[in-house]
């Protein structure tokens, strides 16, 4: 299933960035989701007037996947997360930036 590959990739990236499980409480999670804007949103003169202002999927759906992926990697369990700030936007290239404190 694609979610398993996604979770494994998130966990691997977190480990590569030096994440280790903590039992600290509360944890603050800050997530910046940038999605590449599809070419279909443009016409020759630029961005279409009716192009979506925000990308899909829902922030909450992405957040749940990220939190589950980081169980045992950045924290013991995602119940430790007490504050979450999520921002999503379009950009030239897709990326996800996660800060944990």
Short mmCIF file of C-alpha atoms in Angstrom, two decimals:
data_model
loop_
_atom_site.label_atom_id
_atom_site.label_comp_id
_atom_site.label_asym_id
_atom_site.label_seq_id
_atom_site.Cartn_x
_atom_site.Cartn_y
_atom_site.Cartn_z
CA UNK A 1 0.00 0.00 0.00
CA UNK A 2 1.35 3.49 -0.86
CA UNK A 3 0.94 4.79 2.71
CA UNK A 4 3.46 2.22 3.97
CA UNK A 5 6.10 3.42 1.49
CA UNK A 6 5.31 7.04 2.43
CA UNK A 7 5.66 6.35 6.16
CA UNK A 8 8.92 4.47 5.60
CA UNK A 9 10.31 7.36 3.53
CA UNK A 10 9.33 9.93 6.19
CA UNK A 11 10.91 7.82 8.94
CA UNK A 12 14.10 7.32 6.92
CA UNK A 13 14.40 11.06 6.20
CA UNK A 14 13.88 11.87 9.88
CA UNK A 15 16.55 9.37 10.94
CA UNK A 16 18.93 10.77 8.32
CA UNK A 17 18.32 14.24 9.77
CA UNK A 18 19.32 12.95 13.21
CA UNK A 19 15.93 12.36 14.82
CA UNK A 20 15.89 10.14 17.89
CA UNK A 21 12.86 9.15 19.97
CA UNK A 22 12.17 11.42 22.93
CA UNK A 23 9.73 10.98 25.75
CA UNK A 24 9.45 14.75 26.28
CA UNK A 25 6.01 16.27 26.66
CA UNK A 26 4.60 18.41 25.15
CA UNK A 27 6.16 18.37 21.71
CA UNK A 28 5.59 21.18 19.23
CA UNK A 29 5.39 20.11 15.61
CA UNK A 30 5.74 22.70 12.85
CA UNK A 31 5.08 21.48 9.31
CA UNK A 32 5.51 23.42 6.06
CA UNK A 33 3.93 21.65 3.08
CA UNK A 34 4.82 23.00 -0.35
CA UNK A 35 3.23 21.37 -3.37
CA UNK A 36 4.43 21.88 -6.94
CA UNK A 37 1.73 23.69 -8.88
CA UNK A 38 0.58 21.57 -11.85
CA UNK A 39 1.05 22.88 -15.37
CA UNK A 40 -2.73 22.64 -15.85
CA UNK A 41 -3.07 25.67 -13.53
CA UNK A 42 -1.34 27.86 -16.11
CA UNK A 43 -2.07 29.24 -19.53
CA UNK A 44 0.36 30.99 -21.85
CA UNK A 45 -0.17 34.35 -20.15
CA UNK A 46 0.34 32.99 -16.62
CA UNK A 47 -1.68 31.53 -13.80
CA UNK A 48 -5.33 30.88 -14.63
CA UNK A 49 -7.70 33.16 -12.68
CA UNK A 50 -9.66 30.14 -11.44
CA UNK A 51 -6.58 28.15 -10.37
CA UNK A 52 -6.90 26.83 -6.80
CA UNK A 53 -5.38 29.05 -4.11
CA UNK A 54 -4.44 26.08 -1.92
CA UNK A 55 -3.32 22.58 -2.87
CA UNK A 56 -4.94 19.31 -1.95
CA UNK A 57 -4.86 17.19 0.24
CA UNK A 58 -6.26 18.37 3.56
CA UNK A 59 -3.64 19.42 6.10
CA UNK A 60 -5.16 17.07 8.67
CA UNK A 61 -4.73 14.04 6.40
CA UNK A 62 -1.07 14.81 5.75
CA UNK A 63 -0.46 15.58 9.41
CA UNK A 64 -1.85 12.23 10.58
CA UNK A 65 0.45 10.39 8.17
CA UNK A 66 3.46 12.40 9.35
CA UNK A 67 2.68 11.88 13.03
CA UNK A 68 2.25 8.12 12.56
CA UNK A 69 5.47 7.95 10.53
CA UNK A 70 7.46 9.57 13.32
CA UNK A 71 6.26 7.23 16.08
CA UNK A 72 9.37 5.56 17.49
CA UNK A 73 11.56 7.84 15.37
CA UNK A 74 11.16 11.41 16.66
CA UNK A 75 8.99 10.61 19.67
CA UNK A 76 7.76 7.53 21.47
CA UNK A 77 4.12 8.09 20.50
CA UNK A 78 2.29 10.89 18.71
CA UNK A 79 0.13 11.48 21.79
CA UNK A 80 3.13 13.52 23.00
CA UNK A 81 2.45 16.18 20.36
CA UNK A 82 0.70 19.03 22.15
CA UNK A 83 0.96 21.84 19.60
CA UNK A 84 0.85 21.71 15.83
CA UNK A 85 1.34 24.45 13.26
CA UNK A 86 0.76 23.45 9.64
CA UNK A 87 1.05 25.63 6.58
CA UNK A 88 0.45 24.49 3.02
CA UNK A 89 1.09 26.34 -0.20
CA UNK A 90 2.05 26.02 -3.83
CA UNK A 91 5.66 26.42 -4.92
CA UNK A 92 7.87 25.68 -7.89
CA UNK A 93 9.00 22.40 -6.30
CA UNK A 94 7.26 20.20 -3.76
CA UNK A 95 8.81 19.72 -0.33
CA UNK A 96 7.91 19.09 3.28
CA UNK A 97 9.80 20.73 6.13
CA UNK A 98 9.29 19.49 9.67
CA UNK A 99 10.53 21.14 12.86
CA UNK A 100 10.17 19.47 16.23
CA UNK A 101 10.74 21.08 19.60
#
